[in-house]
Short mmCIF file of C-alpha atoms in Angstrom, two decimals:
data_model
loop_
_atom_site.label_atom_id
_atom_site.label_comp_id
_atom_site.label_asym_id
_atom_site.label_seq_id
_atom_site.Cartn_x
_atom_site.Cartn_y
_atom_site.Cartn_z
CA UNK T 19 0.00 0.00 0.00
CA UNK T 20 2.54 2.58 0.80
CA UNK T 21 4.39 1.68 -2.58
CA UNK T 22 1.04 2.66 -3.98
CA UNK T 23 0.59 5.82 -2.39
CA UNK T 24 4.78 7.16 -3.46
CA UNK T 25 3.81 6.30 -6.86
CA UNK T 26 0.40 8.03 -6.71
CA UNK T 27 2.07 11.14 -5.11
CA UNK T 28 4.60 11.18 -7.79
CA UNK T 29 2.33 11.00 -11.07
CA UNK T 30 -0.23 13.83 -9.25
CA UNK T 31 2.98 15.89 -8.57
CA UNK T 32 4.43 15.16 -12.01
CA UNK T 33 0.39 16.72 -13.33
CA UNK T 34 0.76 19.76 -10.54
CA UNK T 35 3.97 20.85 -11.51
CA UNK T 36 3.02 20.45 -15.71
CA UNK T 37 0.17 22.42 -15.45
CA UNK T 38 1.76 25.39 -13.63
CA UNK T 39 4.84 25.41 -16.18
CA UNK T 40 2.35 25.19 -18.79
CA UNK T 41 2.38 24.25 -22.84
CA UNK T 42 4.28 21.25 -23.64
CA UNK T 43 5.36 20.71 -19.65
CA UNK T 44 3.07 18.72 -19.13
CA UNK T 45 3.84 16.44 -21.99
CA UNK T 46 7.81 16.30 -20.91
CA UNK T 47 6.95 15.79 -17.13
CA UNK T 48 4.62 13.31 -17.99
CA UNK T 49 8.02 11.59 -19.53
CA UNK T 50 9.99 12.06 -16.28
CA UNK T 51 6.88 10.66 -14.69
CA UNK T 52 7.25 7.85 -16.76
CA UNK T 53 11.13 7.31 -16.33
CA UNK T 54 11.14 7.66 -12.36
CA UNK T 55 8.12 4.81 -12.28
CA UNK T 56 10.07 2.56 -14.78
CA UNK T 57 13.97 3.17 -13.25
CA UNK T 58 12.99 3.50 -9.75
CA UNK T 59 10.15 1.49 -9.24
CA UNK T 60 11.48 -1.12 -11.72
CA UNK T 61 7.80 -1.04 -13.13
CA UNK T 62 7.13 -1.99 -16.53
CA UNK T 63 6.42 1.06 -19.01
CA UNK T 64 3.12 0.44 -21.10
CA UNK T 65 2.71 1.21 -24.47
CA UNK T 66 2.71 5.23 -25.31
CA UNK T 67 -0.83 6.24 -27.26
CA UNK T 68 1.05 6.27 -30.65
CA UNK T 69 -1.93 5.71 -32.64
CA UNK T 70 -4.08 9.09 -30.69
CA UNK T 71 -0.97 11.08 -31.43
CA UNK T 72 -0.90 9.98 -34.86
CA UNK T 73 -4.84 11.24 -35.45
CA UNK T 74 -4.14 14.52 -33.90
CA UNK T 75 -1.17 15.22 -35.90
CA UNK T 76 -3.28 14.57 -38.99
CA UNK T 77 -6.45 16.51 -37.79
CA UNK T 78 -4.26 19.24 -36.44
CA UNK T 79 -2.44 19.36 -39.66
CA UNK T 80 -5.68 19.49 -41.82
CA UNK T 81 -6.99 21.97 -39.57
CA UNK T 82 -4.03 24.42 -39.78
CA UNK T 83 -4.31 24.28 -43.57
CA UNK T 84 -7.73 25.39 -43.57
CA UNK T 85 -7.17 28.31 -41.01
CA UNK T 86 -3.89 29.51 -43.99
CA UNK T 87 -6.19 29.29 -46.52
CA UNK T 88 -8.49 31.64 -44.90
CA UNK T 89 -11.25 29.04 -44.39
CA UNK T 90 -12.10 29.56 -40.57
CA UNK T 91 -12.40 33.29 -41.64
CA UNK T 92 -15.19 32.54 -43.65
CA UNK T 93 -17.01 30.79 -41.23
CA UNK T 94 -16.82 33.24 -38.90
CA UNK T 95 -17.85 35.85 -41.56
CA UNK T 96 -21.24 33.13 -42.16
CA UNK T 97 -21.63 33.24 -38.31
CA UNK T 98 -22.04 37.00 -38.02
CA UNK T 99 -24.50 37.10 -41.18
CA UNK T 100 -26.27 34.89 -38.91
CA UNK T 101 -26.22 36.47 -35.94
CA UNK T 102 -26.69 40.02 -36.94
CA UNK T 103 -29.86 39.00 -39.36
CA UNK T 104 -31.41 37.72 -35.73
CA UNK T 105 -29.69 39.75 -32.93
CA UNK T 106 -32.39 39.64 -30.37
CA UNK T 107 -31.76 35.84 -30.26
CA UNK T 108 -28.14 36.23 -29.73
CA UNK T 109 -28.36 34.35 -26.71
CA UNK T 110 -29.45 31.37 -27.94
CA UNK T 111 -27.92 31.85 -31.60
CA UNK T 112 -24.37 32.76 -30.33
CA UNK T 113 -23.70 29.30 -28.11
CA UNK T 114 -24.97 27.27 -30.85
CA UNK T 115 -22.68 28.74 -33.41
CA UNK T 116 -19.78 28.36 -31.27
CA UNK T 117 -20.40 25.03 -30.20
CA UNK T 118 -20.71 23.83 -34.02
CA UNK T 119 -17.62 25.94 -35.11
CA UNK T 120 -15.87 23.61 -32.65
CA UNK T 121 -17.38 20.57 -34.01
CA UNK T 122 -16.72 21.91 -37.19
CA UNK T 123 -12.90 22.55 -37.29
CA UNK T 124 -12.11 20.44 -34.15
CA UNK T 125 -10.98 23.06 -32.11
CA UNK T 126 -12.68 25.26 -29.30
CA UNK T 127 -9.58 28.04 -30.69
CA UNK T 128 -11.23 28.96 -33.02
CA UNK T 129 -14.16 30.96 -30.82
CA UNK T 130 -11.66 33.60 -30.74
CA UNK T 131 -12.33 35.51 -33.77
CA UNK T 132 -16.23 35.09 -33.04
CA UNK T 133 -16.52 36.47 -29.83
CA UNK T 134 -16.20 40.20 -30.44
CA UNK T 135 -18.73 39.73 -32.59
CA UNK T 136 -20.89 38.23 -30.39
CA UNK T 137 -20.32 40.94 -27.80
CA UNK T 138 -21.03 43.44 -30.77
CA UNK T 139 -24.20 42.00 -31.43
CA UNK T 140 -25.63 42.14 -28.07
CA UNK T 141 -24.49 45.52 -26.90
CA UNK T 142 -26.02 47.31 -30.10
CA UNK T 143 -29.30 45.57 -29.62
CA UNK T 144 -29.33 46.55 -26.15
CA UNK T 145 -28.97 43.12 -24.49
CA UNK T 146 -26.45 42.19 -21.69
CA UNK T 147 -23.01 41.01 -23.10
CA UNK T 148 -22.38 39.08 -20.33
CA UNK T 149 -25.32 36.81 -21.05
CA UNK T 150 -23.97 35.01 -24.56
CA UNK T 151 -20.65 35.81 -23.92
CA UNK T 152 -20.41 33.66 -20.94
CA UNK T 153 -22.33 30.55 -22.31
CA UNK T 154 -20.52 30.83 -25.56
CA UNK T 155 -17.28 30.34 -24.41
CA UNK T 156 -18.26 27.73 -22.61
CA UNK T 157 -20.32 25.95 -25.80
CA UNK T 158 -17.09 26.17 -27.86
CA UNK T 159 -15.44 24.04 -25.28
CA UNK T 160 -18.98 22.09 -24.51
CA UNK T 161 -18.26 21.26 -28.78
CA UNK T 162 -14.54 19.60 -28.64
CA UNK T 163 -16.19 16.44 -27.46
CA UNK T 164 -18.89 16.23 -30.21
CA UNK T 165 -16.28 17.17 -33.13
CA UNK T 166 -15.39 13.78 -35.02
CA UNK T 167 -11.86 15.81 -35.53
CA UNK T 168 -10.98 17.05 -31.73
CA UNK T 169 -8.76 15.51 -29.76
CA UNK T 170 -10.90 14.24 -27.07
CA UNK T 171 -13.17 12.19 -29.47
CA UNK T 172 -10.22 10.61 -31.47
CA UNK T 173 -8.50 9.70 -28.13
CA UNK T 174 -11.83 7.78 -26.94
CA UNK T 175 -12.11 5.99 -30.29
CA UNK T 176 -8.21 5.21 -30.08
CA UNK T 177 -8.84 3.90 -26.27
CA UNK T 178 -11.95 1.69 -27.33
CA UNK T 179 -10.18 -0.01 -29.99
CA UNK T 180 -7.08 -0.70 -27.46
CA UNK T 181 -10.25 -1.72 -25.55
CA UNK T 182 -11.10 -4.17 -27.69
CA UNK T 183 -14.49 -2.77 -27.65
CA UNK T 184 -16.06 -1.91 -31.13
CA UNK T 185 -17.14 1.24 -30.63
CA UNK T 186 -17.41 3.39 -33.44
CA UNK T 187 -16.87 7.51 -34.58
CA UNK T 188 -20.70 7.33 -35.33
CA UNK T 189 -21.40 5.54 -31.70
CA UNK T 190 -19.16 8.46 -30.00
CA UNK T 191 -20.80 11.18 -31.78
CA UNK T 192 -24.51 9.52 -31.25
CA UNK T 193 -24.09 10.39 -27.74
CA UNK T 194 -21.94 13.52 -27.33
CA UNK T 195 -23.59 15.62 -29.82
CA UNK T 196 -27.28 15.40 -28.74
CA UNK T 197 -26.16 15.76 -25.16
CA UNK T 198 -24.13 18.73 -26.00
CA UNK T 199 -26.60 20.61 -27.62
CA UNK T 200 -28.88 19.61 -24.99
CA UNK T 201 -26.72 20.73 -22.32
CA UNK T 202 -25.94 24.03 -23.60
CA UNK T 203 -29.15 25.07 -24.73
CA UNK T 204 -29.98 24.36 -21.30
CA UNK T 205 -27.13 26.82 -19.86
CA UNK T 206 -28.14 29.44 -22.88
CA UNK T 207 -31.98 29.40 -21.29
CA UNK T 208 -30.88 30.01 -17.72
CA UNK T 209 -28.84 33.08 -19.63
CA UNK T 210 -31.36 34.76 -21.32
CA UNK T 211 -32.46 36.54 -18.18
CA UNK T 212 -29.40 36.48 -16.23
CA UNK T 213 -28.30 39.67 -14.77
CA UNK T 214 -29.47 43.59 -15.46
CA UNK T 215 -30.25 44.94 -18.55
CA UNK T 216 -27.46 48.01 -19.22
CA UNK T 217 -30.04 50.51 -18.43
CA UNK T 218 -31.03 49.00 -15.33
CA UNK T 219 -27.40 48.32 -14.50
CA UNK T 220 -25.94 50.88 -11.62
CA UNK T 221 -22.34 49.69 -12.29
CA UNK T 222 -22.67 49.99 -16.15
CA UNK T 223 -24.70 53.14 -15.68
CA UNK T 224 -21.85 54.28 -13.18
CA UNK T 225 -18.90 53.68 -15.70
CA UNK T 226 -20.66 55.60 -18.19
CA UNK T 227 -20.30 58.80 -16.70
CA UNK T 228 -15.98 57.75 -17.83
CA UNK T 229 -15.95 59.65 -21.10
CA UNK T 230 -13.33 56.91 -21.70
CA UNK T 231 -15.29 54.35 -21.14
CA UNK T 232 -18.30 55.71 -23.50
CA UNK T 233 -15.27 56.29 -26.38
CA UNK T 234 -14.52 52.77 -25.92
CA UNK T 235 -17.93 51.67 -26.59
CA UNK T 236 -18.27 53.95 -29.81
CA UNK T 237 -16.29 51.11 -31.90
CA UNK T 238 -17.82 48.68 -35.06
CA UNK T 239 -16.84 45.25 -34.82
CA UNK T 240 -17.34 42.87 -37.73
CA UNK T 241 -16.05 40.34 -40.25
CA UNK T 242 -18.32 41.23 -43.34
CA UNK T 243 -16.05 43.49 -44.78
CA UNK T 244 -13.38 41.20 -44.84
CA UNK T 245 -12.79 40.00 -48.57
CA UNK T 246 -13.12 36.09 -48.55
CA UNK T 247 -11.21 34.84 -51.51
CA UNK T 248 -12.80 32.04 -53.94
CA UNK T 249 -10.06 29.72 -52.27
CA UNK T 250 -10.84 30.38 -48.82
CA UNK T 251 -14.84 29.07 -50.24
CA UNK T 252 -13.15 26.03 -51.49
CA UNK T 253 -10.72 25.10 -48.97
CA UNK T 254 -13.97 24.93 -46.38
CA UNK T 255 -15.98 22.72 -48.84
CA UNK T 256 -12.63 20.36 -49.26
CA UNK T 257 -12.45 20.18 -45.20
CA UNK T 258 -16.00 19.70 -44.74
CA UNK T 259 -15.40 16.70 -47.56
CA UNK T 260 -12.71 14.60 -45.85
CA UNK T 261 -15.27 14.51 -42.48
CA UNK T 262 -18.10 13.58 -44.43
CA UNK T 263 -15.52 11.02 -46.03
CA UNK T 264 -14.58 9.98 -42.38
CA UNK T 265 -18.33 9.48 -41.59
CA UNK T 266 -19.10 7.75 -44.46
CA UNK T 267 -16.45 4.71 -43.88
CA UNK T 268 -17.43 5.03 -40.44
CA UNK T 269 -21.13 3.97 -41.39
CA UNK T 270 -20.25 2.08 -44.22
CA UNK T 271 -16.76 -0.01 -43.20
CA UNK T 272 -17.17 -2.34 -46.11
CA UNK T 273 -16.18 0.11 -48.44
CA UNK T 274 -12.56 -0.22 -47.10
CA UNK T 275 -10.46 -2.51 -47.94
CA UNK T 276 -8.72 -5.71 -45.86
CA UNK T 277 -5.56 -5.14 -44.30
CA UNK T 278 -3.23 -8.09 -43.66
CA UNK T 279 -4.48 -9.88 -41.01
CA UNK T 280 -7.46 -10.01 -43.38
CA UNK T 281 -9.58 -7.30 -40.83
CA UNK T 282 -10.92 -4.07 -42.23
CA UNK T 283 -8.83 -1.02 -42.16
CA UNK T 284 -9.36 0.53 -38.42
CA UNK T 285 -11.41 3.66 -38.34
CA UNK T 286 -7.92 5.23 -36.23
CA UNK T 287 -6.25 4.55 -39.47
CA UNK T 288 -8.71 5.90 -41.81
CA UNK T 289 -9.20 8.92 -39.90
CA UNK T 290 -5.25 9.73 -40.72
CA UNK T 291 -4.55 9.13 -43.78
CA UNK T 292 -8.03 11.02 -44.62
CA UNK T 293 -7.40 14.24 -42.63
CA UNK T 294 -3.79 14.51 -44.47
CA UNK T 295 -4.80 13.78 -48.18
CA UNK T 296 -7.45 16.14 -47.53
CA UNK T 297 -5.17 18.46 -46.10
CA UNK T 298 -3.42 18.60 -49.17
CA UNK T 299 -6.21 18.94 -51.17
CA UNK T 300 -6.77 22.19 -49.55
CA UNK T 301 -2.85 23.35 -49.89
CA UNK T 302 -2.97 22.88 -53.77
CA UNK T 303 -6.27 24.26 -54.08
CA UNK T 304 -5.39 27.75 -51.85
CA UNK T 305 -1.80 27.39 -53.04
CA UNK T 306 -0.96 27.43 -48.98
CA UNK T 307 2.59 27.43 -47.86
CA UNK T 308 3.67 24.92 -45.75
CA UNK T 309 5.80 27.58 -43.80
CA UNK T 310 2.54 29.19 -42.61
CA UNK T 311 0.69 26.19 -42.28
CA UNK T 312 4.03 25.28 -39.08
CA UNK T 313 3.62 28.80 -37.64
CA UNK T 314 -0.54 28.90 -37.42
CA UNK T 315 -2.07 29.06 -34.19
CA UNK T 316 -4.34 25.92 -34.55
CA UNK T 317 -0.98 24.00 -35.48
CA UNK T 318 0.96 25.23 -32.63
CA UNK T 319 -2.07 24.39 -30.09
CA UNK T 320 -1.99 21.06 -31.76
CA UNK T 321 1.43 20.02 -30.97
CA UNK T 322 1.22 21.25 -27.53
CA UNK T 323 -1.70 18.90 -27.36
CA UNK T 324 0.22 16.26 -28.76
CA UNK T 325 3.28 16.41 -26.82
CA UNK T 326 0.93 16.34 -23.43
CA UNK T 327 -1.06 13.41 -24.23
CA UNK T 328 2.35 11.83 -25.12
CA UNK T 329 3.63 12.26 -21.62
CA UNK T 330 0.34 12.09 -19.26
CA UNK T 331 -1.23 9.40 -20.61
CA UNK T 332 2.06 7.38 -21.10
CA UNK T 333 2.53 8.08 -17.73
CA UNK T 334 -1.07 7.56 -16.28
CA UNK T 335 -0.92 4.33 -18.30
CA UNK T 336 2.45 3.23 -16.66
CA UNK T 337 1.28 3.82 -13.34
CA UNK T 338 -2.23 2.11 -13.53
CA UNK T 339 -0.78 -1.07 -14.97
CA UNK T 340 1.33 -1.01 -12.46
CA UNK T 341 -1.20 -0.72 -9.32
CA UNK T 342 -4.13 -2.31 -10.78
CA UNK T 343 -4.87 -4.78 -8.54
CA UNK T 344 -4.62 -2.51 -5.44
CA UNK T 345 -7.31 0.29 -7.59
CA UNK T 346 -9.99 -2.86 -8.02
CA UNK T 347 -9.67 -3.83 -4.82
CA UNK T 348 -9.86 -1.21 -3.00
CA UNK T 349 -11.81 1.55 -5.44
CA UNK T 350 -13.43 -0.22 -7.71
CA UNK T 351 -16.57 -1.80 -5.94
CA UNK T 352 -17.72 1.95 -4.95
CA UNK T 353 -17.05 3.05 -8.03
CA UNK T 354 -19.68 0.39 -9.69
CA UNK T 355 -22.06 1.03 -7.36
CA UNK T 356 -21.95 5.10 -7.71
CA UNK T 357 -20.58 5.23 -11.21
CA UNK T 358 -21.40 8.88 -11.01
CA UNK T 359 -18.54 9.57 -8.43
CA UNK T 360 -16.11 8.84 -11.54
CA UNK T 361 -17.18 11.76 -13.74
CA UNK T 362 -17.24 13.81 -10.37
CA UNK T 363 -13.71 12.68 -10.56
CA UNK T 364 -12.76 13.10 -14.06
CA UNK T 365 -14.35 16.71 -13.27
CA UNK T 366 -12.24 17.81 -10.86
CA UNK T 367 -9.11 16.76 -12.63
CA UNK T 368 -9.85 18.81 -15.38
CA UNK T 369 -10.44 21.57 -13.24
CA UNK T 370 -6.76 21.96 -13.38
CA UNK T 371 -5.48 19.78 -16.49
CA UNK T 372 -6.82 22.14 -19.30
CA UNK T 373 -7.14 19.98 -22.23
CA UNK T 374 -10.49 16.82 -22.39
CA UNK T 375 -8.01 14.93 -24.19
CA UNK T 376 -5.01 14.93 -21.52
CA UNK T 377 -7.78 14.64 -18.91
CA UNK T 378 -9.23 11.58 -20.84
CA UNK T 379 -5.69 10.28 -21.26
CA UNK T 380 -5.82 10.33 -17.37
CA UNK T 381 -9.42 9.03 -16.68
CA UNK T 382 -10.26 6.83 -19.41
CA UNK T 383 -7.41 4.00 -18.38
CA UNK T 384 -8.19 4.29 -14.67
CA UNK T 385 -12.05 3.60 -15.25
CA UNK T 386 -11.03 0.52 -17.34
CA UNK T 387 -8.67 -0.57 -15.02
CA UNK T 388 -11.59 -0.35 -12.17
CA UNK T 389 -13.98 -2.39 -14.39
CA UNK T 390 -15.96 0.04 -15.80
CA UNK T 391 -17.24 -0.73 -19.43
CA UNK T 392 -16.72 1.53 -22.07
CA UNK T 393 -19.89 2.48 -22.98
CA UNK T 394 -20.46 4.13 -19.57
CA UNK T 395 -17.40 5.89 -19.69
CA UNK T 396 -18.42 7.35 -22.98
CA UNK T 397 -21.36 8.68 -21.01
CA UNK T 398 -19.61 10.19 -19.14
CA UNK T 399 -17.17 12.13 -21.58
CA UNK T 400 -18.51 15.50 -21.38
CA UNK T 401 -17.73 15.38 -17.15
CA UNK T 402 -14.13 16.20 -19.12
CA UNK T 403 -14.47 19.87 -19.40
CA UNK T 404 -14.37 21.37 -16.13
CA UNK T 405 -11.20 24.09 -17.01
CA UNK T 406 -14.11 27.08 -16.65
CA UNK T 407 -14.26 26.45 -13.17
CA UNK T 408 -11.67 28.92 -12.30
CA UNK T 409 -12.31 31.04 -15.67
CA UNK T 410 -7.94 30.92 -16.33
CA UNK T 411 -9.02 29.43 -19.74
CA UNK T 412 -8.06 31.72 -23.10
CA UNK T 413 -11.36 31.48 -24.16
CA UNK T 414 -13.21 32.69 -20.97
CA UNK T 415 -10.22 35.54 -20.74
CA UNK T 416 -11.00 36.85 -24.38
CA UNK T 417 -14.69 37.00 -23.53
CA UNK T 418 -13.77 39.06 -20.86
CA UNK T 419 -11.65 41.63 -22.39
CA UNK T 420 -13.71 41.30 -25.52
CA UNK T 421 -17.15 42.32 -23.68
CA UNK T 422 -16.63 46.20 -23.82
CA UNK T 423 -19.38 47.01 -21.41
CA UNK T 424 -17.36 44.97 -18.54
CA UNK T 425 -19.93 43.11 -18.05
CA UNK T 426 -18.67 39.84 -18.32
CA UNK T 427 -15.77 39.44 -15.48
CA UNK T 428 -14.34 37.29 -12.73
CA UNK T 429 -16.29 38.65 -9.62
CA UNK T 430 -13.88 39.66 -6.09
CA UNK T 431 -14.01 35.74 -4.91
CA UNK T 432 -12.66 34.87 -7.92
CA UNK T 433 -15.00 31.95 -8.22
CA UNK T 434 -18.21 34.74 -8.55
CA UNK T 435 -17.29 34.45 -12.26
CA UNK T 436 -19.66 34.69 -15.32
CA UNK T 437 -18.98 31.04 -16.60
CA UNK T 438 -19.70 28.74 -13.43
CA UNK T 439 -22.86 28.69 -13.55
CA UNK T 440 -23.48 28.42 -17.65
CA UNK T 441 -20.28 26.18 -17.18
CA UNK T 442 -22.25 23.90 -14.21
CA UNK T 443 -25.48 23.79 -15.94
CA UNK T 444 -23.93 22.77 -19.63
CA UNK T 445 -21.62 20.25 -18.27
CA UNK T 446 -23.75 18.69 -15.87
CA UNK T 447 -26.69 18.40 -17.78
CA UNK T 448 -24.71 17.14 -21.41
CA UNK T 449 -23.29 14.68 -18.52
CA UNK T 450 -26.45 12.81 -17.47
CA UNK T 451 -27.69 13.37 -21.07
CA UNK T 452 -24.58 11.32 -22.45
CA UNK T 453 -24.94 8.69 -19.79
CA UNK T 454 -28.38 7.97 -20.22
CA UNK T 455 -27.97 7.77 -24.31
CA UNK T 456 -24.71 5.94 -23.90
CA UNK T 457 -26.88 3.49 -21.47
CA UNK T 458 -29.93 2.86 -23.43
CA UNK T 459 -27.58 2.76 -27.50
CA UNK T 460 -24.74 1.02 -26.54
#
């Protein structure tokens, strides 16, 4: 037992320390982590998620192209149309389109260019900011595990098959995307009414009497007159292409071929060699420079994605291998009877690990190991986001400084924010949503 509890000290210290340095720490840590367990506790290292890396790299690749080639721009430019031909709906309108962006290119990054939009929107048809801001940031994270090319969801279908359990892109998405969309419409609901209207607000009303603060205001936001070239068009169709390709082999496997232990090709497999033909689809059609394609944001997130899953999970892997018996014995019995206590658990870890995918990389091993099937922990996949909890998250800090007005914020006990509740209601809700799909499909 007390070899159990150095190790388990160790690997949460190893996660502690990675998430305060931050990026790719957490990935190289994870590696020590890995190298302490394996040279000083002579155990035996398990195998490091080659095949999950190998998916994101492809996504992430894909993904990157079609941000060079201007693609995500004209999304976003689609968006606004959308949300400024129905601004008193904003609430409701906003959240959806950033959850589906996410689903869309696989990545809750790119919410970024959206948001001032969104707070645009609101504060010129005299609704409170703070009401879609919040819940949108939140959706575009709520969307990562619904998006057949995020991280998260190619991890889980990478784990299944490890599994040995046939669980397929279209099972995954079955039960994440319907509980998603449940979950946040839920959270966008409790917003519509949330908080004062501007001219009922004494703060607002207060900072108003700033000429500053009014000169601030006094500024047009928007994407329609950006000029979206014919290439940017075509590089969106080309993306949208190679997931409907994915899909389609997914729901139709006979259309691939055999591979040489006469099985059909593995949807993990597919899912790469897809993402990067399609990738260069999109580089000959936008004539897209690889150069650019290394040094885009969605790239550069991507790796540092990569590189942490590398080292958490390979370490998380390592560790639970290592001390199963003691975790069956001694956890898992309470954790079948109450399987809820394990997304409570997978919760609070990504409290601090931001990324579903690293948390997963954590989680989903550990449940195995403690005899929980698979389809229950695909239920409860969406307990994975939990990183709005203390509102440190990019997304929830560009809401902030995007909403002019001020009123979206992290309140004086810094947990007072404007995501936890959206953030509670969305993830808790997709949560039972996902479990009770997952229980009655699978």
């Amino acid at each position: 037992m007390a070899m159990f509890w150095i190790q388990f000290i160790l690997v949460l210290g190893a996660v502690l320390i990675g998430i305060r340095r931050g990026g790719v720490a957490l990935g190289l840590i994870g590696g020590l982590g890995v190298s302490l367990l394996v040279l000083g506790f002579r155990s035996s290292p398990s195998e490091p998620p080659i095949a999950v890396m190998l998916i994101i790299l492809a996504v992430v690749t894909a993904s990157a192209t079609l941000q060079v080639a201007g693609g995500l721009d004209y999304l976003v430019q689609l968006t606004e149309k959308l949300l400024r031909a129905h601004p008193k709906y904003v609430t409701i309108l906003a959240p959806l389109s950033t959850f589906f962006l996410t689903v869309c290119v696989g990545t809750g990054h790119a919410v970024y260019a959206l948001l001032p939009v969104i707070a645009d929107v609101a504060f010129k048809t005299g609704i409170r900011p703070e009401r879609p801001m919040a819940i949108s940031s939140v959706a575009s994270q709520m969307g990562i595990t619904a998006s057949p090319v995020a991280a998260a969801v190619t991890f889980f279908l990478g784990f299944a098959a490890k599994a040995g359990y046939p669980v397929t892109l279209i099972d995954i998405l079955s039960v994440t995307m319907p509980a998603g969309v449940i979950g946040l419409l839920t959270a966008a609901l409790w917003s519509f009414n949330r908080g004062k209207d501007l001219d009922k607000d004494p703060e607002y009303q207060a900072r108003l009497q700033d000429p500053e603060f009014r000169k601030a205001l006094d500024v047009n936001v928007t994407t329609l007159d950006k000029k979206i070239s014919k290439a940017a068009k075509i590089s969106v169709a080309l993306f949208f292409t190679g997931v409907g390709t994915i899909i389609l082999f997914a729901v139709y496997p006979h259309l691939l071929p055999l591979n040489a232990a006469g099985k059909t090709v593995p949807m993990t497999t597919v899912v790469q060699f897809v993402m990067l033909a399609y990738g260069a689809f999109i580089m000959f059609a936008a004539d897209v420079k690889a150069k650019d394609i290394a040094h885009s944001s969605v790239f550069i997130a991507g790796m540092i994605a990569v590189v942490s899953i590398f080292g958490i999970a390979w370490m998380s892997d390592t560790f639970i291998a290592a001390n199963k018996k003691f975790l069956v014995d001694n956890i898992g019995i309470m954790v079948k009877i109450a399987p809820w206590t394990f997304a409570i658990a997978t919760f609070c870890i990504s409290a601090f690990v931001k990324s579903q995918a690293a948390t997963l990389a954590i989680t989903l091993p550990l449940g195995l190991a403690l005899g929980l099937p698979v389809p229950l922990l695909l239920g409860l996949v969406p307990a994975s986001y939990a990183y709005f909890f203390f509102a440190f998250y990019p997304s929830d800090l560009a809401a902030i400084n995007f909403d002019r007005t001020g009123t979206t914020r992290i309140g004086k006990y810094l947990l007072n924010h404007s995501f936890m509740i959206p953030g509670l209601i969305g993830v808790s809700v997709s949560t039972i949503v996902a479990y009770t799909i997952a229980s009655v499909i699978l």
